[in-house]
XYZ file of C-alpha atoms in Angstrom:
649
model
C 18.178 -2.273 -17.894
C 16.816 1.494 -17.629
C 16.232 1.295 -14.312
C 20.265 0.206 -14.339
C 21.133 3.026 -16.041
C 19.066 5.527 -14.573
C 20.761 4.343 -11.340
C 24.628 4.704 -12.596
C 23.897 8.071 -14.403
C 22.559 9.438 -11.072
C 25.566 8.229 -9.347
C 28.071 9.621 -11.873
C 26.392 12.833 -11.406
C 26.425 12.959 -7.547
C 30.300 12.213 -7.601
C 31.094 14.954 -10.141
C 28.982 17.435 -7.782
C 30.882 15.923 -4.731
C 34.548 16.780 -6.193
C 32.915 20.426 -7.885
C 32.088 21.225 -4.315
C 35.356 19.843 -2.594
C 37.723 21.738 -5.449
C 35.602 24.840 -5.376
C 35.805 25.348 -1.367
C 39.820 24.909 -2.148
C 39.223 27.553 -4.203
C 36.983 29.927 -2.821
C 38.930 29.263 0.566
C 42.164 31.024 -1.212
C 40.571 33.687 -3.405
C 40.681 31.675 -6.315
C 44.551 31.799 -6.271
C 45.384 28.605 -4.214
C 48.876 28.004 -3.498
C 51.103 25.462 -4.822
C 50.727 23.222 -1.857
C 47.074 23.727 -1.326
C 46.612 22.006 -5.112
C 48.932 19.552 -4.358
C 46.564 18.556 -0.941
C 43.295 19.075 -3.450
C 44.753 16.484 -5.944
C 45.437 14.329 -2.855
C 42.237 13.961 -0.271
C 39.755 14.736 -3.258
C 39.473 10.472 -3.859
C 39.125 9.801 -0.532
C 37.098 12.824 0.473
C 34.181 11.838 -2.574
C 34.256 8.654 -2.132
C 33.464 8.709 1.908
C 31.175 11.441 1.237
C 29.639 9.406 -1.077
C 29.331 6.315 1.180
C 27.641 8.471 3.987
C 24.968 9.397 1.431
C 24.184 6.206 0.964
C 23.829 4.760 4.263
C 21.420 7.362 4.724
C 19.652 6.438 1.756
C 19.862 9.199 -0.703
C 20.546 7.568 -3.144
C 17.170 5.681 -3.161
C 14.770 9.033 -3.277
C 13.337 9.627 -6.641
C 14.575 12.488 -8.117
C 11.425 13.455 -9.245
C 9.656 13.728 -6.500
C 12.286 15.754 -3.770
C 10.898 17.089 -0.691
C 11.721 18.387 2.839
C 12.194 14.326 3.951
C 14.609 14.002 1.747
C 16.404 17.139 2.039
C 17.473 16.798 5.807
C 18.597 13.300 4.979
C 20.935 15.182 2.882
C 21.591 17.630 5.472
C 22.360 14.673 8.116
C 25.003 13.049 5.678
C 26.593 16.437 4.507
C 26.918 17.042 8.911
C 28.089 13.470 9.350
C 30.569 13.988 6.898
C 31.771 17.081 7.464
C 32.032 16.400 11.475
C 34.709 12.985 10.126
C 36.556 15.622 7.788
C 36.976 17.781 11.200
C 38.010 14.804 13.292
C 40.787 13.878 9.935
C 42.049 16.975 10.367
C 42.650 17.328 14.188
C 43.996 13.496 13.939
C 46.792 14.251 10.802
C 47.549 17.970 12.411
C 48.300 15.919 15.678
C 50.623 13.870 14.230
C 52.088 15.897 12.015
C 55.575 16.949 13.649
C 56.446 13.461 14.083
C 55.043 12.205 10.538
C 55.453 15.388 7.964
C 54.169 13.470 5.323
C 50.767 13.826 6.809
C 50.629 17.379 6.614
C 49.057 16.897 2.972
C 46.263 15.557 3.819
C 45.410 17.816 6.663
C 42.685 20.210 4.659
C 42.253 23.285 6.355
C 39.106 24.245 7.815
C 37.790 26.935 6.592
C 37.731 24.544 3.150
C 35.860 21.923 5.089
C 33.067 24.651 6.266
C 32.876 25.848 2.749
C 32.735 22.129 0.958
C 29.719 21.282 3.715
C 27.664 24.589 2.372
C 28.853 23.258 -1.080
C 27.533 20.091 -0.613
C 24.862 20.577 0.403
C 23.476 22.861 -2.181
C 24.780 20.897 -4.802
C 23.689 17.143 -3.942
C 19.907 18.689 -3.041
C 20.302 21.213 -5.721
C 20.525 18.731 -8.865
C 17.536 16.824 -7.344
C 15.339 19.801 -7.112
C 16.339 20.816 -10.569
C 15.023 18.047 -11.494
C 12.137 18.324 -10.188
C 11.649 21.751 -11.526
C 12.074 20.640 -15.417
C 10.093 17.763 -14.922
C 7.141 19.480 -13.693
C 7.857 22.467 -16.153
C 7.477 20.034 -19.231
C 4.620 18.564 -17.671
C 3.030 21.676 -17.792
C 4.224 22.950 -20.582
C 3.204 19.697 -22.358
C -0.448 19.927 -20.732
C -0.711 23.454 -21.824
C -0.005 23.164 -25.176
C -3.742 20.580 -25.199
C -7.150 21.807 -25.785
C -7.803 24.754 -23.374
C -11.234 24.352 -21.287
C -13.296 26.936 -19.258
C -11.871 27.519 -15.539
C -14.623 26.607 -13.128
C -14.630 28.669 -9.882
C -14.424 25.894 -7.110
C -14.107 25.921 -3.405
C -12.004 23.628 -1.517
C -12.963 22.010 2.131
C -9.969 21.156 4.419
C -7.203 22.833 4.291
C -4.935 20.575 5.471
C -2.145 18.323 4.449
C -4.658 16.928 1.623
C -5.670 20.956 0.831
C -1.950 21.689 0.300
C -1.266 18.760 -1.940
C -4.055 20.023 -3.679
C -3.178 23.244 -4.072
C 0.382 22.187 -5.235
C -1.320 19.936 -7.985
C -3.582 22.725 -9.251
C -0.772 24.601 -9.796
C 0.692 22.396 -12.479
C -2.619 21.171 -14.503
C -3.766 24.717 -15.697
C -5.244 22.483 -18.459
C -7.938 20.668 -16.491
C -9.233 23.946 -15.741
C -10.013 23.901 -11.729
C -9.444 27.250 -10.421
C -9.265 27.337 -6.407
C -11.552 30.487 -5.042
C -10.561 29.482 -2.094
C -10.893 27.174 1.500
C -13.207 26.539 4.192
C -11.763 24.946 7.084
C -13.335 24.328 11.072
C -9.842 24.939 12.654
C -10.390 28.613 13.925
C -6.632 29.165 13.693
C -6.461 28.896 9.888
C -8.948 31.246 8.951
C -7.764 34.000 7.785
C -4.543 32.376 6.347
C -3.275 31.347 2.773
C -2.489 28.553 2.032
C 0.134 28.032 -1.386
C -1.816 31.184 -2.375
C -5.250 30.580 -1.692
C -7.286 32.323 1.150
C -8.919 29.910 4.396
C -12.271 31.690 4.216
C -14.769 30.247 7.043
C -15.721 26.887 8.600
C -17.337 24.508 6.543
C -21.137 25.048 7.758
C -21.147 28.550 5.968
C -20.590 26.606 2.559
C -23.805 27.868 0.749
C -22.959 31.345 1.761
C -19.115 31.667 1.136
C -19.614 29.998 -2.291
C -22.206 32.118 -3.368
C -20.217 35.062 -2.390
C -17.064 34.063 -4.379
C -18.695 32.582 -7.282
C -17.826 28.928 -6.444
C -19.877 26.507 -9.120
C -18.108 23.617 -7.077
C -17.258 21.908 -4.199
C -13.820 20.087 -4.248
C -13.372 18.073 -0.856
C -9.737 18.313 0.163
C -10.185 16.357 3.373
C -7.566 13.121 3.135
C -7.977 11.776 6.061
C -12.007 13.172 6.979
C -13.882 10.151 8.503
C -16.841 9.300 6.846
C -19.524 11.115 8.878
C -17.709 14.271 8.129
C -17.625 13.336 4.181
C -21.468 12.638 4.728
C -22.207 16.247 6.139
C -20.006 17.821 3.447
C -21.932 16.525 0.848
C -24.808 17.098 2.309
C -24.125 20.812 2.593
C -23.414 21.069 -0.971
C -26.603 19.036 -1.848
C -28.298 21.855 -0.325
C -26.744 24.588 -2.066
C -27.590 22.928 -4.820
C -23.664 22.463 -5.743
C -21.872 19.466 -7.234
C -19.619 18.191 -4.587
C -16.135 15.964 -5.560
C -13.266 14.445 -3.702
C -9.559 13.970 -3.383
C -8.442 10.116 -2.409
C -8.081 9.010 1.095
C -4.393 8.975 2.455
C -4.213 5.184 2.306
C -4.430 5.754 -1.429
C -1.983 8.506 -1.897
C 1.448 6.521 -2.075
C 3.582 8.750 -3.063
C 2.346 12.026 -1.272
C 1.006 13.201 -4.188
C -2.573 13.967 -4.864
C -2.941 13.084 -8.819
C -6.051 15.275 -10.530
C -7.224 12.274 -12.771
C -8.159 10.700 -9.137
C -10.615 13.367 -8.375
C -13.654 11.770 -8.940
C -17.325 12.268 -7.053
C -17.926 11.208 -3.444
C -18.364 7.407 -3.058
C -19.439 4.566 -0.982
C -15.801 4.162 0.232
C -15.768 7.788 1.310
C -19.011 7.581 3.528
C -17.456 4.625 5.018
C -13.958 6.112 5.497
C -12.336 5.503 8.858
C -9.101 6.774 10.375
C -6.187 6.520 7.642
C -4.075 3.842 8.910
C -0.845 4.592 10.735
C 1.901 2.092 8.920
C 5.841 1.590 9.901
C 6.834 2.331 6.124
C 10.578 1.927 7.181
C 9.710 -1.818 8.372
C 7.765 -2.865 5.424
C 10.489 -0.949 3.425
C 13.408 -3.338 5.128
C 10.948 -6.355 4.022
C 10.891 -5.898 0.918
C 13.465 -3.051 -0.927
C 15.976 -4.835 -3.086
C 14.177 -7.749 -2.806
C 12.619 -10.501 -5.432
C 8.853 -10.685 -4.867
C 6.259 -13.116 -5.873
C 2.183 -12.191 -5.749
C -0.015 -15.369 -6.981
C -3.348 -13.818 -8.219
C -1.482 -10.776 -9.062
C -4.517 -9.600 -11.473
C -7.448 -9.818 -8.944
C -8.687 -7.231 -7.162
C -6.104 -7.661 -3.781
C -3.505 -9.032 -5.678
C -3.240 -6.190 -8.418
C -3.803 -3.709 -5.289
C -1.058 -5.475 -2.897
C 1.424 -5.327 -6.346
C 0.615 -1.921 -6.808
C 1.589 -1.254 -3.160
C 5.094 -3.315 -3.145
C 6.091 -1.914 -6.447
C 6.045 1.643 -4.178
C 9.102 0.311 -1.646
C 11.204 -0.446 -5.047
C 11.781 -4.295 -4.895
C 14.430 -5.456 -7.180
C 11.739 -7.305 -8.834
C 8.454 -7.994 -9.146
C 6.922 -11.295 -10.381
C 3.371 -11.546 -11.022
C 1.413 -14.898 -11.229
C -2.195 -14.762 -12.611
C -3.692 -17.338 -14.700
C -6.202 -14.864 -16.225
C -4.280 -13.250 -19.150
C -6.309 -10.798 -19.408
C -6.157 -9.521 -15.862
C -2.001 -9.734 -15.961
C -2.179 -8.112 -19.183
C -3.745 -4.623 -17.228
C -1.494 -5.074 -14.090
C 1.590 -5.375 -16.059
C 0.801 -2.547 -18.174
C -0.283 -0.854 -15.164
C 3.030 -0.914 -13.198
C 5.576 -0.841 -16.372
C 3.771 2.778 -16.777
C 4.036 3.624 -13.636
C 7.068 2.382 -11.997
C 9.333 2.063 -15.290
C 12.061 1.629 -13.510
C 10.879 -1.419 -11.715
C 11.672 -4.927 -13.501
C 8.195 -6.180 -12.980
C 7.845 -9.985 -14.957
C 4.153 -11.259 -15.949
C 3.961 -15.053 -15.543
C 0.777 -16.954 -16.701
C 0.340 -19.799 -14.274
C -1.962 -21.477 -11.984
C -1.273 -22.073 -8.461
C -2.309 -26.148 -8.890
C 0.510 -26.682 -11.673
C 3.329 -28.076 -9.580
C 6.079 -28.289 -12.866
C 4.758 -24.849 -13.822
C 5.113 -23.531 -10.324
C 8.392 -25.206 -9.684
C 9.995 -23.699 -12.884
C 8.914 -20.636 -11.270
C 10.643 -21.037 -8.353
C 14.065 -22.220 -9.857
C 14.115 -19.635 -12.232
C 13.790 -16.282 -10.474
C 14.411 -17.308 -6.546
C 11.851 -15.133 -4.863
C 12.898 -14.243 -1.707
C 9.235 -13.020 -0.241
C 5.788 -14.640 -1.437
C 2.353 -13.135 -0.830
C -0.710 -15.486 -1.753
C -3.792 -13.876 -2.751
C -4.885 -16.429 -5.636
C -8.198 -17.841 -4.926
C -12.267 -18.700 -5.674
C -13.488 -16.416 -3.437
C -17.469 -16.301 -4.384
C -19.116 -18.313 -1.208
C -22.436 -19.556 -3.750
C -20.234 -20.694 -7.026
C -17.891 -22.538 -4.442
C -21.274 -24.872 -2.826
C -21.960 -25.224 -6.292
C -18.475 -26.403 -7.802
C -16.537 -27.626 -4.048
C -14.262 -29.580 -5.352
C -12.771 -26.963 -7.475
C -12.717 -24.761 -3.799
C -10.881 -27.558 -2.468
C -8.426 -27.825 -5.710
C -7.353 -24.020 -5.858
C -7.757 -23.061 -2.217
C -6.141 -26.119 -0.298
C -4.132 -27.836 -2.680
C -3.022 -24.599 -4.578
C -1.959 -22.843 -0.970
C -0.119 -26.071 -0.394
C 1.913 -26.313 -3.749
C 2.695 -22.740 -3.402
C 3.993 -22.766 0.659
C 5.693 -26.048 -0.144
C 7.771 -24.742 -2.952
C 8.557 -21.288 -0.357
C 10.019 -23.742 2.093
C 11.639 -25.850 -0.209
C 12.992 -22.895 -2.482
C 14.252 -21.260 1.605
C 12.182 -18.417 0.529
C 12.424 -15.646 3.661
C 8.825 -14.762 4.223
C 5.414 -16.136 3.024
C 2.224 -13.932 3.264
C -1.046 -16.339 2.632
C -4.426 -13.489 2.160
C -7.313 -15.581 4.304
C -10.672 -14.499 5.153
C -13.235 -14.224 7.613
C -15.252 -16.908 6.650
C -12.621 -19.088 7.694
C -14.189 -18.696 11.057
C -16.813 -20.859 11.842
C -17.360 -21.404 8.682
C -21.093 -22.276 7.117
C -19.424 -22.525 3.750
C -17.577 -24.576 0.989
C -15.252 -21.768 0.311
C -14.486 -20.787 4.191
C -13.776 -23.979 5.212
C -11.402 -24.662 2.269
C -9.800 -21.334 3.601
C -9.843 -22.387 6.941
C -7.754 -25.771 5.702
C -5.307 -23.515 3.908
C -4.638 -21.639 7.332
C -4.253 -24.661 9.262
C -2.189 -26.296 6.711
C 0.403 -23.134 6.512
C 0.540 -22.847 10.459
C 1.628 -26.436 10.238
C 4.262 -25.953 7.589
C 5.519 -22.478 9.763
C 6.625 -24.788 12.546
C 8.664 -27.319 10.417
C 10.040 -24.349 7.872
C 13.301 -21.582 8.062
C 10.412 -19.531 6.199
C 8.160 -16.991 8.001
C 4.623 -17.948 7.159
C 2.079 -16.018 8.505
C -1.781 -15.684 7.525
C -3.702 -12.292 7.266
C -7.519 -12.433 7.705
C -9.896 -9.719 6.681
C -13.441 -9.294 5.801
C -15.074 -7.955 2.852
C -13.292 -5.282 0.653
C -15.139 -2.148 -0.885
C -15.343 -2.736 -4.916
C -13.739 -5.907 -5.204
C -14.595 -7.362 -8.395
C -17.902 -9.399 -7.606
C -18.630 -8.021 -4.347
C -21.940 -6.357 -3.606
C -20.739 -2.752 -4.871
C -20.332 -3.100 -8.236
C -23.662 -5.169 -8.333
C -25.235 -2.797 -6.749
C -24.327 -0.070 -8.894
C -25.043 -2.131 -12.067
C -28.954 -2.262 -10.859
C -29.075 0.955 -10.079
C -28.042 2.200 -13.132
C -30.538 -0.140 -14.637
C -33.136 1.593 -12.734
C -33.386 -1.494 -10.504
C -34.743 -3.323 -8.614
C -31.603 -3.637 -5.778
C -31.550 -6.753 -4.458
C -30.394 -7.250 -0.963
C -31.041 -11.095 0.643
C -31.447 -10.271 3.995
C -32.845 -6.822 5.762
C -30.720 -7.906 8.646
C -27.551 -9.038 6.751
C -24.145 -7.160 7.810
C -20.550 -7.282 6.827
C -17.448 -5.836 7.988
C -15.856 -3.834 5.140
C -12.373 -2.102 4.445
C -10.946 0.108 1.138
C -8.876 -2.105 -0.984
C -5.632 -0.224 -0.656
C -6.354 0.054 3.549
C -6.163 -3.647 3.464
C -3.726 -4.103 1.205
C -1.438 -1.675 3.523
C -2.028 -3.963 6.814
C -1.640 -7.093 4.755
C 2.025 -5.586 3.783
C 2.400 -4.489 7.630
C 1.435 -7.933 9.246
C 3.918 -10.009 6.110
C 6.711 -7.412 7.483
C 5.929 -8.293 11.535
C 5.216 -12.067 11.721
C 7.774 -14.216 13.027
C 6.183 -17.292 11.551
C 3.287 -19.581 12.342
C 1.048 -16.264 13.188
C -2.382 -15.473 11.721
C -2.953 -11.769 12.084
C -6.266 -10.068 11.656
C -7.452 -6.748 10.527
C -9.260 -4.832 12.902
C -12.296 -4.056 10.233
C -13.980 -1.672 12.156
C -17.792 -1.624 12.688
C -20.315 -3.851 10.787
C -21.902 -2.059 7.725
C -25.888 -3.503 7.020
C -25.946 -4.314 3.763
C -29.410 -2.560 3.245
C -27.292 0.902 4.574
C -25.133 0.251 1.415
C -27.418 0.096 -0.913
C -29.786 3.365 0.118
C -26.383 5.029 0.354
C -25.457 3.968 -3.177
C -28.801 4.744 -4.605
C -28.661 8.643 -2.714
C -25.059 8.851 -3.922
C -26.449 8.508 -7.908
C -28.972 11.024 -7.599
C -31.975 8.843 -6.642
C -34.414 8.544 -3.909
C -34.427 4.934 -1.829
C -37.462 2.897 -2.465
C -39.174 6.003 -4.538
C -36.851 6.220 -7.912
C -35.159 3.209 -7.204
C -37.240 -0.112 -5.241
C -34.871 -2.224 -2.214
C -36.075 -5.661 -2.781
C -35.247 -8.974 -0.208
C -34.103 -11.627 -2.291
C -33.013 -14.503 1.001
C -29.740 -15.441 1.731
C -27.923 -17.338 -0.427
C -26.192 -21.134 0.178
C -23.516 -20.669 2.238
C -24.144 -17.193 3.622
C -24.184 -16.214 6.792
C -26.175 -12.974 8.539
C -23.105 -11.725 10.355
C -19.426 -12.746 9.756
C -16.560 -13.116 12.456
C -13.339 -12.225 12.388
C -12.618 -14.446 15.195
C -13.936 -16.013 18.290
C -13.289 -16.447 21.993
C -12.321 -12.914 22.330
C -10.261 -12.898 25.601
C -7.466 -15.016 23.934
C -6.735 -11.864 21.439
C -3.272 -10.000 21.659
C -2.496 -6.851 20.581
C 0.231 -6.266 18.317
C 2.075 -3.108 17.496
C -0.022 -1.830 15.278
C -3.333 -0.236 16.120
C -5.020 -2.230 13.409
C -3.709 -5.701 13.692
C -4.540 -8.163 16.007
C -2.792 -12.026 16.389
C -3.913 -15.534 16.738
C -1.581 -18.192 17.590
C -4.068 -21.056 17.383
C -1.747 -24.593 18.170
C -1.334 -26.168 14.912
C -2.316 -29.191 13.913
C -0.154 -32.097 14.427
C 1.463 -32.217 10.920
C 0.986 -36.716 10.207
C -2.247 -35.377 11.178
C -2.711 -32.910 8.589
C -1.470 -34.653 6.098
C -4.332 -37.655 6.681
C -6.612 -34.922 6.217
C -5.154 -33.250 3.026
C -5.410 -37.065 1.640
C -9.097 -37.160 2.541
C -10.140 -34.000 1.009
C -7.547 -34.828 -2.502
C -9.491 -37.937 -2.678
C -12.928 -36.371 -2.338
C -11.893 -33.593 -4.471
C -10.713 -36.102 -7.215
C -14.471 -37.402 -7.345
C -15.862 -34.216 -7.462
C -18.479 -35.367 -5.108
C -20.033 -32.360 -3.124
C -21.351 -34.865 -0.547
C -18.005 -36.145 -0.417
C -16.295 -32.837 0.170
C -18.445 -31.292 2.824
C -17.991 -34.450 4.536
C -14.089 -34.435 4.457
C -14.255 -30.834 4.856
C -16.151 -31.423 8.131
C -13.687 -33.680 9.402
C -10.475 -31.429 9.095
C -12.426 -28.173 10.406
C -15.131 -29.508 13.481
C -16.703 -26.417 13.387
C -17.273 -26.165 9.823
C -21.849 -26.360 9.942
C -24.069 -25.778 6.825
C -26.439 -23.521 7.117
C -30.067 -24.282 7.358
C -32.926 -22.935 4.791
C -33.095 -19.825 6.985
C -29.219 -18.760 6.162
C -28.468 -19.602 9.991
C -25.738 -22.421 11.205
C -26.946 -25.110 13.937
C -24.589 -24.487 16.961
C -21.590 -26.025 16.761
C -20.229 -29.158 18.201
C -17.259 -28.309 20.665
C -14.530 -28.342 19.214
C -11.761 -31.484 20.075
C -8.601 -28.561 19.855
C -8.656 -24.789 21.590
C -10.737 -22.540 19.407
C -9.350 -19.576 16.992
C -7.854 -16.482 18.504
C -10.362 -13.778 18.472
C -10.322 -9.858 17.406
C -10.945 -7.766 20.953
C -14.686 -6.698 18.825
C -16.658 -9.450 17.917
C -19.064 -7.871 15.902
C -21.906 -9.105 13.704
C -19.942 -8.241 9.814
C -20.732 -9.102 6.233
């Protein structure tokens, strides 16, 4: 309802500002002292002229830019409709003047040009003027309201990179005097920027003369401005400051900036994710934008930790609603509360369900008639799965298949299932329950109007239950860190990064696709840990002991994204790769989604693996030693593979 309102207010003020400007060039055109006939043409063309002027703006989507947030982008889309417009006003008047003689009547609408050149300046100032007025009062009472807190000491802080991220920064700074951060200035390696200022503050060296710039200007801090810095570059940052004895921070990565601002509460120390940090990833925001703007959206597992991240995401391209399935209620509770802050004007709808209730899911379904549907609910943990598989099987298979039946049923336009790595080749309970869900969806695609596709990625930085936060809970406990295998390595990716390629690869698939991230290089788990451990202050193996613990059931020493590597295509998109694996004969499938529901319904781990084994050849339990017995050929062509097969986590 506010978001409604918000919505027509803005409107009602763009068309008074539309017929201000039109009756004001009328105006200014004749000295204020129009004549007669002049007022009689202004009362005449001003519908018509606001109202077309008013449609251009939309079909270049001003309408649609927060108010709040106005910047160059949006101010030559304002410039291109006020042109547009003014260049069909031009063409109105040559057509009416031309006609005239033989038509007199038409002489009142003919406005005279010198009007029209005045109303485009008008226009133009006034449509992009209100917005940046807003702006202006909006970050005024932030400030003001920030001010008015507890005042704290400035600290004297020098910022490295003085680039896009330096300059959001900078902007930033400039409206928290509260949080005390006072810029002394930058260091940057581009020669050409020394010497410069940048929103006020002085580009004083390259960054390897940190120790001796900041001791010269008083700097007590280091402030790393770098957004899109890969992670070697983070790592010799930090290490710089280390030296000079200085603590060292950091502003997000780009991937997790999604709105172009740089928010001051984010600043937090250098992290894992940072010394890992890769190339930001390049995304067509107008595609994903087309997918889902205006539309009705559905996210199962909306509270876990890709779920809440790929909400978070499509709450940012302003769906007309957002519907979020969890059955935790305490993990929808934070989400929803999360977004309603904020995106308040976005209708966003908490549903407690579980993806194995049909009746609950159906009711779903009927009720709010989501037009897109991205899957991320699922037991994830590979050990808890060998131990409970017939709950895998339950909420993996059966839940993917109520949940892509009721999409094809329902004619909902695109279906986004979040797989896994482990689905290849799998040596576990969980990864071949995953791989069944693929196969299963692929099937579906080719009998469906629906576009299902499948997005595969390895292992996430900080995921709840992933090796991060364990890690950091031991070291903080003074440890021991356990690692199970010195040799054990994993492909890894930031949350939001693969939350932003999932939303790419849902907005490219044409259906029956399964796209994969390219992860990068594989991380050894050991790395992680001495990198954590350095990271909190502590010496590796002298403050804080590394200890082997052996893999665990299930596990395997390196993960694959995908085999057979020569079969791979190239998409688009840097990132992205796609498989189009055959699917599986769909009587077929269905023989083996009865074997498995009747295994399942036993709970019999024998049972399951057996069934399991069945639908997915290649599907081999691991030995004592944590590696798989080759597997048997398999009876169908094997899975598309990423161009780098590299050992992963």
């Amino acid at each position: 309802m506010r978001r409604h309102v918000i919505r027509l207010s803005q409107t009602v003020i763009d068309m008074g500002v539309l017929s201000l400007a039109f009756s004001l060039a009328f105006f200014i055109r004749f000295d204020w002292r129009p004549p007669t006939d002049m007022l009689g043409r202004l009362a005449l063309t001003v519908p018509y002229v606001v109202l077309g002027q008013y449609l251009l703006l939309w079909l270049f989507g001003v309408p649609k830019f927060s108010w709040r947030y106005i910047g160059i982008r949006e101010v030559w889309r304002i410039l291109a409709a006020a042109v547009v417009a003014t260049m069909v006003l031009v063409w109105s008047r040559v057509a009416l003047g031309a006609f005239q003689d033989t038509y007199p009547y038409l002489r009142h609408g003919v406005v005279p040009l010198g009007v029209i050149a005045t109303n485009f300046v008008l226009t133009l100032l006034g449509i992009a003027g209100v917005r940046v007025l807003r702006r202006i009062l909006g970050e005024h009472l932030e400030t003001s309201r920030r001010v008015r807190g507890p005042k704290r000491e400035l600290v004297p802080t020098m910022m490295v990179g003085a680039g896009q991220g330096g300059v959001m920064m900078t902007k930033e700074l400039a409206n928290r005097p509260d949080l005390g951060l006072r810029a002394v200035g930058f260091l940057d390696d581009d020669p050409s920027k020394v010497g410069t200022v940048v929103n006020g503050v002085p580009v004083l060296g390259p960054s390897d003369r940190l120790a001796e710039l900041c001791e010269e200007h008083g700097a007590k801090q280091v402030l790393i401005t770098m957004a899109s810095a890969p992670g070697e570059t983070i790592r010799r940052i930090a290490s710089l400051a280390e030296s000079a004895d200085l603590p060292v921070q950091i502003i997000p990565g780009l991937f997790e900036i999604a709105d172009g601002r740089v928010a001051l509460e984010r600043i937090r120390p250098v992290a894992i994710e940072d010394l890992l940090r890769r190339e930001p990833v390049q995304l067509d925001v107008d595609a994903i934008a087309e997918d889902l703007r205006e539309r009705v959206v559905l996210v199962t597992g909306a509270g876990g930790s890709i779920g809440s991240e790929i909400c978070r995401q499509i709450a940012s391209f302003e769906p007309n609603r957002l519907l979020l399935v969890e059955r935790s209620e305490n993990n929808l509770f934070q989400i929803h509360r999360e977004l309603a802050a904020t995106h308040p004007s976005l209708e966003v709808t908490p549903l407690i369900a579980d993806v194995t209730d049909l009746p609950r899911m159906s009711e779903l379904f009927a009720e709010y008639g989501p037009s897109a549907v991205f899957h991320a609910a699922a037991h994830k943990h590979v050990p808890m799965m060998e131990w409970n598989a017939a709950e895998a099987i339950k909420n993996n298979v059966f839940g993917t298949r109520t949940v892509a039946d009721l999409a094809h049923e329902r004619g909902v336009e695109s279906f986004v299932m979040i797989s896994t790595d482990k689905a290849v080749n799998p040596t576990s309970v969980m990864g071949a329950s995953k791989r069944v869900a693929e196969m299963y969806v692929q099937a579906l695609a080719g009998r469906s109007e629906t576009r299902f596709v499948t997005v595969r990625f390895g292992n996430v930085l900080g995921s709840a239950g992933s090796v991060i936060p364990i890690f950091k809970e031991q070291i903080a406990k003074g440890g021991p860190v356990t690692v199970t295998h010195p040799e054990m390595q994993r492909y890894f990716m930031t949350i939001p990064e693969a939350c932003q390629l999932v939303l790419q690869a849902g907005s490219m698939g044409a259906g029956g696709e399964i796209f994969i991230l390219d992860m990068g290089d594989p991380v050894k788990i050991v790395d992680l840990a001495r990198d954590l451990i350095q990271l909190s202050g502590l010496e590796p193996d002298v403050d804080v002991a590394i200890e082997f613990s052996g893999v665990r059931p299930g596990e395997k020493l390196f993960e694959e994204l995908c085999i057979d590597a020569e079969n791979a295509e190239k998409t688009g998109h840097p990132n992205i790769y796609v498989g189009r694996r055959p699917a599986a004969e769909w009587d077929q499938m269905l023989d083996s989604l009865s074997s498995l529901k009747d295994a399942a319904s036993v709970a019999n781990r024998a049972r399951v693996v057996a069934s399991l084994q069945r639908c997915v050849p290649e599907y081999v339990e691991p030995d004592a030693g944590g590696e798989s017995s080759p597997s048997p050929p398999p009876s169908e062509p094997t899975p598309i593979a990423l161009v780098r097969a590299h050992p992963v986590e």
